[in-house]
Short mmCIF file of C-alpha atoms in Angstrom, two decimals:
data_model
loop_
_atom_site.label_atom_id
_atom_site.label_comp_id
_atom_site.label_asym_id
_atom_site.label_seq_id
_atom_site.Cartn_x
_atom_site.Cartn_y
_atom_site.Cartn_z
CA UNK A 107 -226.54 28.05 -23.09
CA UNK A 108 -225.68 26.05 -19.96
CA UNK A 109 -228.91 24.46 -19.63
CA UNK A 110 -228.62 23.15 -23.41
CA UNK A 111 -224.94 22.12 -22.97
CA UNK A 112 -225.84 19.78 -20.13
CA UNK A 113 -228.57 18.93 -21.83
CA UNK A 114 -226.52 17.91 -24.75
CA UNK A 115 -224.20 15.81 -23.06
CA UNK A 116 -227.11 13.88 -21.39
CA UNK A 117 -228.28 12.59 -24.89
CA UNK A 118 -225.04 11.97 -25.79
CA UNK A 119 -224.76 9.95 -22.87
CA UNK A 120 -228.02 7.97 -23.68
CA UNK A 121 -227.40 7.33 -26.99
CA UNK A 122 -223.99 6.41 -26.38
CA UNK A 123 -225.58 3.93 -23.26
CA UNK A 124 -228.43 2.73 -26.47
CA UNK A 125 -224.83 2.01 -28.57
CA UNK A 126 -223.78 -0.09 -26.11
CA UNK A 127 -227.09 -2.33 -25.26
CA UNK A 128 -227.39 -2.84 -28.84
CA UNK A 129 -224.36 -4.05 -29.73
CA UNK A 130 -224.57 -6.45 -26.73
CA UNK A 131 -227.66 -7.85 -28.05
CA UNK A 132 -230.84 -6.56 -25.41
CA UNK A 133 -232.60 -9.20 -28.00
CA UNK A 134 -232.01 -12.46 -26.26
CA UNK A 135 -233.86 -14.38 -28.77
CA UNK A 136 -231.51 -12.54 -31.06
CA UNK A 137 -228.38 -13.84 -28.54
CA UNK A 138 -229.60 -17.23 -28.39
CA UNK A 139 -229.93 -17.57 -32.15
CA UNK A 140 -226.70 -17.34 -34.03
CA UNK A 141 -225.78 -13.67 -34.27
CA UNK A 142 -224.07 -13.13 -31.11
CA UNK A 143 -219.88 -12.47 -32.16
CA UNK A 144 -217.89 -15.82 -31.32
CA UNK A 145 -215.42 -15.21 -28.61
CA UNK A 146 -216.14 -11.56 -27.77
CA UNK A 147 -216.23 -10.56 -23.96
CA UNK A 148 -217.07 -7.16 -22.54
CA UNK A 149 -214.95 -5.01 -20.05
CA UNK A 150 -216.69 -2.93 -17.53
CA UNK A 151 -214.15 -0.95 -16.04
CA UNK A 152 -213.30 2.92 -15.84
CA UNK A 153 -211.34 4.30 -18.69
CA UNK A 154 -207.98 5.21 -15.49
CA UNK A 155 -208.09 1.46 -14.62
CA UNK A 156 -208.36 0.20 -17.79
CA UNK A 157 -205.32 2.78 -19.36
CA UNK A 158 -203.16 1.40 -16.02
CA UNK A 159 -201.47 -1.54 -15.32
CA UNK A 160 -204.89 -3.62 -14.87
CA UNK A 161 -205.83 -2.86 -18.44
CA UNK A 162 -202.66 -4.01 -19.58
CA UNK A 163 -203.16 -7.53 -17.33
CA UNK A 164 -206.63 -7.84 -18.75
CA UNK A 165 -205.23 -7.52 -22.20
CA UNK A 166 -201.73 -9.53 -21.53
CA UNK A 167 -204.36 -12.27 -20.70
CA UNK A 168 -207.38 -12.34 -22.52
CA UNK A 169 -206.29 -11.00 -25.98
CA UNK A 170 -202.76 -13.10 -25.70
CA UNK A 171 -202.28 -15.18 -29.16
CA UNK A 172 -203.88 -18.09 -29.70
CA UNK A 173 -201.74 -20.92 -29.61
CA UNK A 174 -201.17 -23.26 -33.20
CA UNK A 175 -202.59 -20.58 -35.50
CA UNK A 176 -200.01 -18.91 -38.39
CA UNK A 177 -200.38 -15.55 -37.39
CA UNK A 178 -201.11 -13.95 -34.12
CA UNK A 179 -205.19 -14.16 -33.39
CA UNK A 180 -206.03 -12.94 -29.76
CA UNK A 181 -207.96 -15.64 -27.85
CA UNK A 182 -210.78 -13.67 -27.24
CA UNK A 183 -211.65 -10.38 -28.93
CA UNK A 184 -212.37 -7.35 -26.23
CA UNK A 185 -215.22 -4.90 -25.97
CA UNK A 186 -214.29 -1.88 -22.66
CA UNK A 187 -217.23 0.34 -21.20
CA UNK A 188 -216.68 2.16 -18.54
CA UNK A 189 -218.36 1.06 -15.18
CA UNK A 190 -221.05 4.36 -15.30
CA UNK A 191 -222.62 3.45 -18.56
CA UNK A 192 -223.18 0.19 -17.32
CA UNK A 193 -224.77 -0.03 -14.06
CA UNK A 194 -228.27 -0.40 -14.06
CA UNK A 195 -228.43 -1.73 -17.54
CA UNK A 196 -228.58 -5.32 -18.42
CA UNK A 197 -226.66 -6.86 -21.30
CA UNK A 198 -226.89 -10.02 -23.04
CA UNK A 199 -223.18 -10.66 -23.86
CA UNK A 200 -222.30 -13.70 -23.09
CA UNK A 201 -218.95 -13.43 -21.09
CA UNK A 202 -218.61 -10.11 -19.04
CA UNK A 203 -215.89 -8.90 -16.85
CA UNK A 204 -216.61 -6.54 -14.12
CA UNK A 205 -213.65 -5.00 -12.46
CA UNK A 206 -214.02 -2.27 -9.75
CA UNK A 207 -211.96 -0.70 -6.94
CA UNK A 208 -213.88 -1.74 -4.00
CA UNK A 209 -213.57 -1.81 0.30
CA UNK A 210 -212.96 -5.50 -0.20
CA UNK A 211 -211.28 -7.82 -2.41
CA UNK A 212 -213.71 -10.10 -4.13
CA UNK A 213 -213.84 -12.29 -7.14
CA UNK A 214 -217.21 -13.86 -7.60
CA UNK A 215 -218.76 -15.80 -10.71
CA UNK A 216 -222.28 -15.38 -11.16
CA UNK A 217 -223.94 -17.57 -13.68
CA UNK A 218 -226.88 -16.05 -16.15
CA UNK A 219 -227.15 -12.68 -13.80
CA UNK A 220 -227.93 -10.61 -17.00
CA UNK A 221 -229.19 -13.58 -19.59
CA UNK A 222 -228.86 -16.82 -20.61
CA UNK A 223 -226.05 -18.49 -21.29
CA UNK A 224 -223.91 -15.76 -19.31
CA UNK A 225 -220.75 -15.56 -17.40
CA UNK A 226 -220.62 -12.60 -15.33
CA UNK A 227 -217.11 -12.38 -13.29
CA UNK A 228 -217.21 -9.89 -10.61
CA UNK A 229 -213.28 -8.41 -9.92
CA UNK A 230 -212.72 -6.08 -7.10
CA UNK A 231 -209.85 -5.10 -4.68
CA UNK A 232 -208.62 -2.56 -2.26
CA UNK A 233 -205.74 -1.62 -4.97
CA UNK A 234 -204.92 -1.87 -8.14
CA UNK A 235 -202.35 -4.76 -6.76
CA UNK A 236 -204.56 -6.81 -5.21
CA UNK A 237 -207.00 -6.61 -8.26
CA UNK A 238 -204.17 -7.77 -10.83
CA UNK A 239 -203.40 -10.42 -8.44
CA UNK A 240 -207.08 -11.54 -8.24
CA UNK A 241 -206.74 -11.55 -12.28
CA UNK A 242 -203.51 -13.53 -11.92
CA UNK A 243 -205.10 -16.07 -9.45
CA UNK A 244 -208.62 -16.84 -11.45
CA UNK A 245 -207.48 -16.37 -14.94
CA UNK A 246 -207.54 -19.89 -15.99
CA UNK A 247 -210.85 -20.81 -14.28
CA UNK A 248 -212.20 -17.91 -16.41
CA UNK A 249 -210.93 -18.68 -19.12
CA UNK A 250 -212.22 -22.14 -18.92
CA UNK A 251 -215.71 -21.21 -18.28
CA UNK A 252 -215.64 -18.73 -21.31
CA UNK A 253 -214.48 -21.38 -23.74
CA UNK A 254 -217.28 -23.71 -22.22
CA UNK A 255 -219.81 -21.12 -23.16
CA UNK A 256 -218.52 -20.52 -26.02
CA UNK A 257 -218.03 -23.73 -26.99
CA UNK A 258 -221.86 -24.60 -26.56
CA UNK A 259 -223.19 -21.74 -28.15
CA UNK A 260 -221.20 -22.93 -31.19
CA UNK A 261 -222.74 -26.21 -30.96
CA UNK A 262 -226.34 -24.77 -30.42
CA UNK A 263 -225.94 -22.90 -33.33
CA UNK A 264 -225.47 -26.56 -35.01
CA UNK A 265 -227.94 -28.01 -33.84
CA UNK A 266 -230.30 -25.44 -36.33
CA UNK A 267 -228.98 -27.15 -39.44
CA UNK A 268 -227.24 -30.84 -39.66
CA UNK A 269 -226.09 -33.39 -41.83
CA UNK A 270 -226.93 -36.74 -41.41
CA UNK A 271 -224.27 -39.12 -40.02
CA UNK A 272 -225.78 -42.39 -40.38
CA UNK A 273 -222.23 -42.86 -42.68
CA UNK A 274 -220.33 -41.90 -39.53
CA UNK A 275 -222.21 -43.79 -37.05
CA UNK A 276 -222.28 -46.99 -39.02
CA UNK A 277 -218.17 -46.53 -39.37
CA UNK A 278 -217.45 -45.22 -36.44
CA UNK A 279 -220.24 -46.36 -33.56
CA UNK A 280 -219.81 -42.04 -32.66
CA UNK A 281 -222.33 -39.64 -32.88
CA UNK A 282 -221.41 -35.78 -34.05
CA UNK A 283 -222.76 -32.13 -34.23
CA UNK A 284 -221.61 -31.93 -37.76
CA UNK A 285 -223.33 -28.56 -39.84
CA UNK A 286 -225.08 -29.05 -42.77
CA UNK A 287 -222.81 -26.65 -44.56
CA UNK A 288 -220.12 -29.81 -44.43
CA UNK A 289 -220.32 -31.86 -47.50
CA UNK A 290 -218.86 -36.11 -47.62
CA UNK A 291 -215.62 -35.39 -49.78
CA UNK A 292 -213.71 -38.97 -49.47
CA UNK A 293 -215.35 -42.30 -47.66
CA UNK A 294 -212.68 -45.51 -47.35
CA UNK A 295 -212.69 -48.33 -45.09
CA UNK A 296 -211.65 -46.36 -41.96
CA UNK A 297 -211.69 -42.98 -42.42
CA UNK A 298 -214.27 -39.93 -43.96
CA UNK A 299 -213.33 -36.34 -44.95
CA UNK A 300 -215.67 -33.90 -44.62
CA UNK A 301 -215.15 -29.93 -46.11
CA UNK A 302 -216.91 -27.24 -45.96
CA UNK A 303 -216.02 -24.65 -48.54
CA UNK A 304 -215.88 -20.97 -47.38
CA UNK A 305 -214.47 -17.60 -50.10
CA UNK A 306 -211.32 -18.48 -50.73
CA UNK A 307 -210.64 -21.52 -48.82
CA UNK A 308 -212.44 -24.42 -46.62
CA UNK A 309 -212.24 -26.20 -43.54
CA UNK A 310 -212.26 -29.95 -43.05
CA UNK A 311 -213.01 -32.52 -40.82
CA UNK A 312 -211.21 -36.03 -40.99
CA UNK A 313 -212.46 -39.03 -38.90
CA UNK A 314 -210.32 -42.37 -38.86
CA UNK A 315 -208.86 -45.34 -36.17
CA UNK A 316 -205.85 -46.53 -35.49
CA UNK A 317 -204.98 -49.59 -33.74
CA UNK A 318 -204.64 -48.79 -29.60
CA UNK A 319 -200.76 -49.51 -30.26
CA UNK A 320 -200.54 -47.26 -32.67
CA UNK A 321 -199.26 -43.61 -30.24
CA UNK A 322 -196.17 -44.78 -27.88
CA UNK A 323 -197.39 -42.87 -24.53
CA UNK A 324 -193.91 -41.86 -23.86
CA UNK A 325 -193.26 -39.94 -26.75
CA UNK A 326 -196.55 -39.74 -28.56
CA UNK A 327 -195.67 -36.31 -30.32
CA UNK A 328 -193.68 -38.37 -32.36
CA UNK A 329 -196.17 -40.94 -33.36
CA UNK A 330 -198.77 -38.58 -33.74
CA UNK A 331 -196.87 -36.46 -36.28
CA UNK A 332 -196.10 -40.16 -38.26
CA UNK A 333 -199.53 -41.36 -37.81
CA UNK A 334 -200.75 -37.26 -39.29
CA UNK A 335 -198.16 -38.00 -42.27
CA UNK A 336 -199.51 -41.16 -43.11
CA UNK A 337 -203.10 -40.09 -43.49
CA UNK A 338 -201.78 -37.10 -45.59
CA UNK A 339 -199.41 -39.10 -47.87
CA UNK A 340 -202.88 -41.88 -48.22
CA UNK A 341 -205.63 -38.97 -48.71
CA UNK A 342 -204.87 -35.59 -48.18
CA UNK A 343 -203.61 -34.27 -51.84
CA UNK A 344 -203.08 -31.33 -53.74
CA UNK A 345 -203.88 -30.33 -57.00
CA UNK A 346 -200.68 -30.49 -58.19
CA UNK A 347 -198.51 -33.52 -58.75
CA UNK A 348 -196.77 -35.25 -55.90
CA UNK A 349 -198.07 -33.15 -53.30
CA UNK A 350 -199.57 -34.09 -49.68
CA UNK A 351 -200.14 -32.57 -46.52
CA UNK A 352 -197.58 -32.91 -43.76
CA UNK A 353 -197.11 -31.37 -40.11
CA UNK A 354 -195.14 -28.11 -40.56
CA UNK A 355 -191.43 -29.37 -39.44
CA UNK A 356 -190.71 -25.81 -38.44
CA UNK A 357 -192.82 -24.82 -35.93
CA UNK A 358 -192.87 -27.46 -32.42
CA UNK A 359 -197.09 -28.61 -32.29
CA UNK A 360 -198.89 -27.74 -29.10
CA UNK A 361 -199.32 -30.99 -27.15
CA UNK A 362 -201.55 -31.52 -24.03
CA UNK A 363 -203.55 -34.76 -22.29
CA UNK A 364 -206.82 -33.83 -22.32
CA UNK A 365 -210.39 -35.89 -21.81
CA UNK A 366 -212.75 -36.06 -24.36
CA UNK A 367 -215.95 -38.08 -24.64
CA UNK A 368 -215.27 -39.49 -21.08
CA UNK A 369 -212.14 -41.33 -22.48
CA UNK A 370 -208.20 -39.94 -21.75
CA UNK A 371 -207.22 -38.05 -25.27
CA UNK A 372 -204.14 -36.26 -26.34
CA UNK A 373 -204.71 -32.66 -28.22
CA UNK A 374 -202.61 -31.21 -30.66
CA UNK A 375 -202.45 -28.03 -32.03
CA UNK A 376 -200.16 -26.91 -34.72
CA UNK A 377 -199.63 -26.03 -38.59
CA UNK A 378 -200.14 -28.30 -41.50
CA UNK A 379 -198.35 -27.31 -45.18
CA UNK A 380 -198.64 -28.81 -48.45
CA UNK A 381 -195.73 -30.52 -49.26
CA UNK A 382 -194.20 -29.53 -52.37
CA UNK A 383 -196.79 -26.97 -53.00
CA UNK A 384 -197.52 -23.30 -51.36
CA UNK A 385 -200.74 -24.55 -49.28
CA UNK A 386 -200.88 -24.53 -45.71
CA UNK A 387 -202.81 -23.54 -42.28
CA UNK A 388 -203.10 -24.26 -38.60
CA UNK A 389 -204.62 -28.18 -37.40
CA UNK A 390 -206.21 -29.65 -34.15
CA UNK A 391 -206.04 -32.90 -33.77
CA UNK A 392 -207.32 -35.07 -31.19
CA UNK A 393 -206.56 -39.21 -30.56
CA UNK A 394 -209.19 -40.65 -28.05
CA UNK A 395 -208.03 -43.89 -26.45
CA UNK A 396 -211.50 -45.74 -26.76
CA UNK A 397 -210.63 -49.27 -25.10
CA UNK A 398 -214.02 -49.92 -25.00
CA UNK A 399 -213.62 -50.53 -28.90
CA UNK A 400 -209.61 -51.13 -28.90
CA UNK A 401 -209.18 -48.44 -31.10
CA UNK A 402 -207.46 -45.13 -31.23
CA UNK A 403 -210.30 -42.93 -32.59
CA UNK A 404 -208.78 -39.76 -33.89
CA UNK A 405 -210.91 -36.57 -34.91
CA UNK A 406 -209.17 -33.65 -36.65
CA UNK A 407 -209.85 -30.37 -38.27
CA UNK A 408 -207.49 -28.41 -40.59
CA UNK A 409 -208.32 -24.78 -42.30
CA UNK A 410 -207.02 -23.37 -45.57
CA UNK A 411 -208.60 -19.85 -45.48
CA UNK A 412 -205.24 -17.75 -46.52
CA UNK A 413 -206.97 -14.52 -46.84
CA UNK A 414 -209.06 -14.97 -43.93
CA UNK A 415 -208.62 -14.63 -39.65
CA UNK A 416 -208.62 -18.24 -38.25
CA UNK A 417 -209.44 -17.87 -34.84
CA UNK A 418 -213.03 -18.58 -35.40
CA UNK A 419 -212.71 -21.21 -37.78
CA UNK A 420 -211.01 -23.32 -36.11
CA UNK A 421 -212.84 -23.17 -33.32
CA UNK A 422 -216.13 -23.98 -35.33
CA UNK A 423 -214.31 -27.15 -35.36
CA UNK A 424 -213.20 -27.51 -31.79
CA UNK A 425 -216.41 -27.27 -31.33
CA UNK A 426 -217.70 -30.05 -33.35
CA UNK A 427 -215.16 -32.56 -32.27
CA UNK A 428 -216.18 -31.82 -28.69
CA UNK A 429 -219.72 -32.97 -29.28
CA UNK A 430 -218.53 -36.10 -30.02
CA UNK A 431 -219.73 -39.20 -27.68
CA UNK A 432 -218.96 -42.24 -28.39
CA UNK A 433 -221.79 -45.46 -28.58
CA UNK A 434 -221.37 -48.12 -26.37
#
């Protein structure tokens, strides 16, 4: 009875191991095509650290809301295995953290160890201390490098299926990684709204310029709120009478001077409503100071998807605004 206990718990083990590959992806070709999950990362770390104060770090971090969305969304969704089922099997998830007690404190990034695209971040420390301060210390550089990867996997997926921009291009002198699933809804002189209609809901895409004079760079929250409320009072309408989309008054948008397309940008993040309607959902909007052109060139994407998670819709279009580039 012994023999077939142990024997019993070494299937289990190997099944549970062929659980774990598959829903990793071992297919790469399957990884590199479009089924891989969107802002999923995998936690190898034993099941004590992980129920301890480092679990809790790794959590406090890498599942904390993400910011401008109506409800809480965690920024990146988290798989944990425990360090034994991993080792000697590879994986082909595309952001993995690896956190061990060790001799030595180390934090090392290795690109594509397992498969490509892969981020592989290799945590260790003497004590549990010194690996929560490791976590505290690289957190943002991970984070970074996981939203890159992410970020271009998104736009790979793209690349499968787009529309043609010869409209946008002519307008706009921009190229874009637009999705064929996005569909022209409104062309004027400067601007073009683009939607793609999902159950119960859609996201959009809004291209326009502004004159360079247009955002006051010491208060441009301000301005880009008025210049948002403009575009929604001209073009952005419900189906009800006297309604248009504004910036939510009530919640404070997430502001930050970013680079985008080689050119200095300012990102916002925040909630849109209908205005005297029951419509609403969270925005990004970004203004690109292209001098080059002496325009403000703004790029924005809103989602009304009131049954659905957001996260992952909005970045879908994060990531399409961040293929932009701009012809000379």
């Amino acid at each position: 009875m012994g023999f077939i206990s142990v024997m019993n718990k070494t299937l289990f083990l190997w099944l549970f191991v062929a659980c774990f590959a598959a829903s990793c992806s071992f297919n790469k070709d399957k990884l590199e095509g479009s089924s891989a999950a969107i802002n999923t990362i995998s936690v190898i770390i034993d099941d004590q650290l992980w129920n301890s104060e480092i679990g809790d770090s790794i959590r406090n971090k890498f599942a904390s809301p993400v910011l401008g969305l109506p409800q809480e969304e965690p920024l990146f969704s988290i798989n944990q295995y425990p360090v034994k089922l991993f080792e000697g099997f590879s994986t082909d998830c595309r952001n993995i953290i690896i956190v061990k007690k060790e001799n030595e404190n180390i934090f090392e990034v290795k690109k594509n160890e397992f498969a490509a695209p892969q981020n592989a971040f290799h945590i260790s420390g003497k004590t549990s201390l010194d690996i929560i301060e490791i976590l505290e210390k690289n957190t943002p550089e991970i984070i970074k490098r996981m939203k890159a990867i992410e970020i271009a996997q998104n736009q790979k997926i793209f690349k499968d299926s787009i529309i043609d921009i010869k409209k946008i291009q002519r307008k706009f002198n921009i190229d874009l990684l637009i999705p064929s699933k996005y569909e022209y809804v409104m062309r004027r002189k400067n601007f073009i709204w683009l939607k793609n209609e999902i159950v119960s809901g859609n996201n959009s895409l809004l291209i326009y310029q502004i004159p360079l004079e247009s955002i006051n760079p010491n208060n441009p929250v301000n301005d880009i709120i008025r210049v948002r409320d403009s575009i929604g009072r001209l073009y952005i309408h419900g189906s009800a009478y006297s309604t248009q989309m504004v910036t939510e008054k009530a919640y404070s948008p997430y502001f930050s001077r970013v680079k985008l397309a080689g050119n200095s940008a300012y990102e916002t993040k925040g909630t849109w409503q209908m205005k005297n309607d029951f419509m609403s959902g969270p925005f990004i909007n970004y203004m690109i100071f292209d001098k080059a052109h002496k325009r403000i060139l703004v790029l924005e994407g809103f989602s009304y998807a009131p049954s659905k998670a957001k996260r992952d819709l909005m970045f879908e279009l994060e990531a399409i605004i961040k293929s932009l580039k701009i012809k000379k």
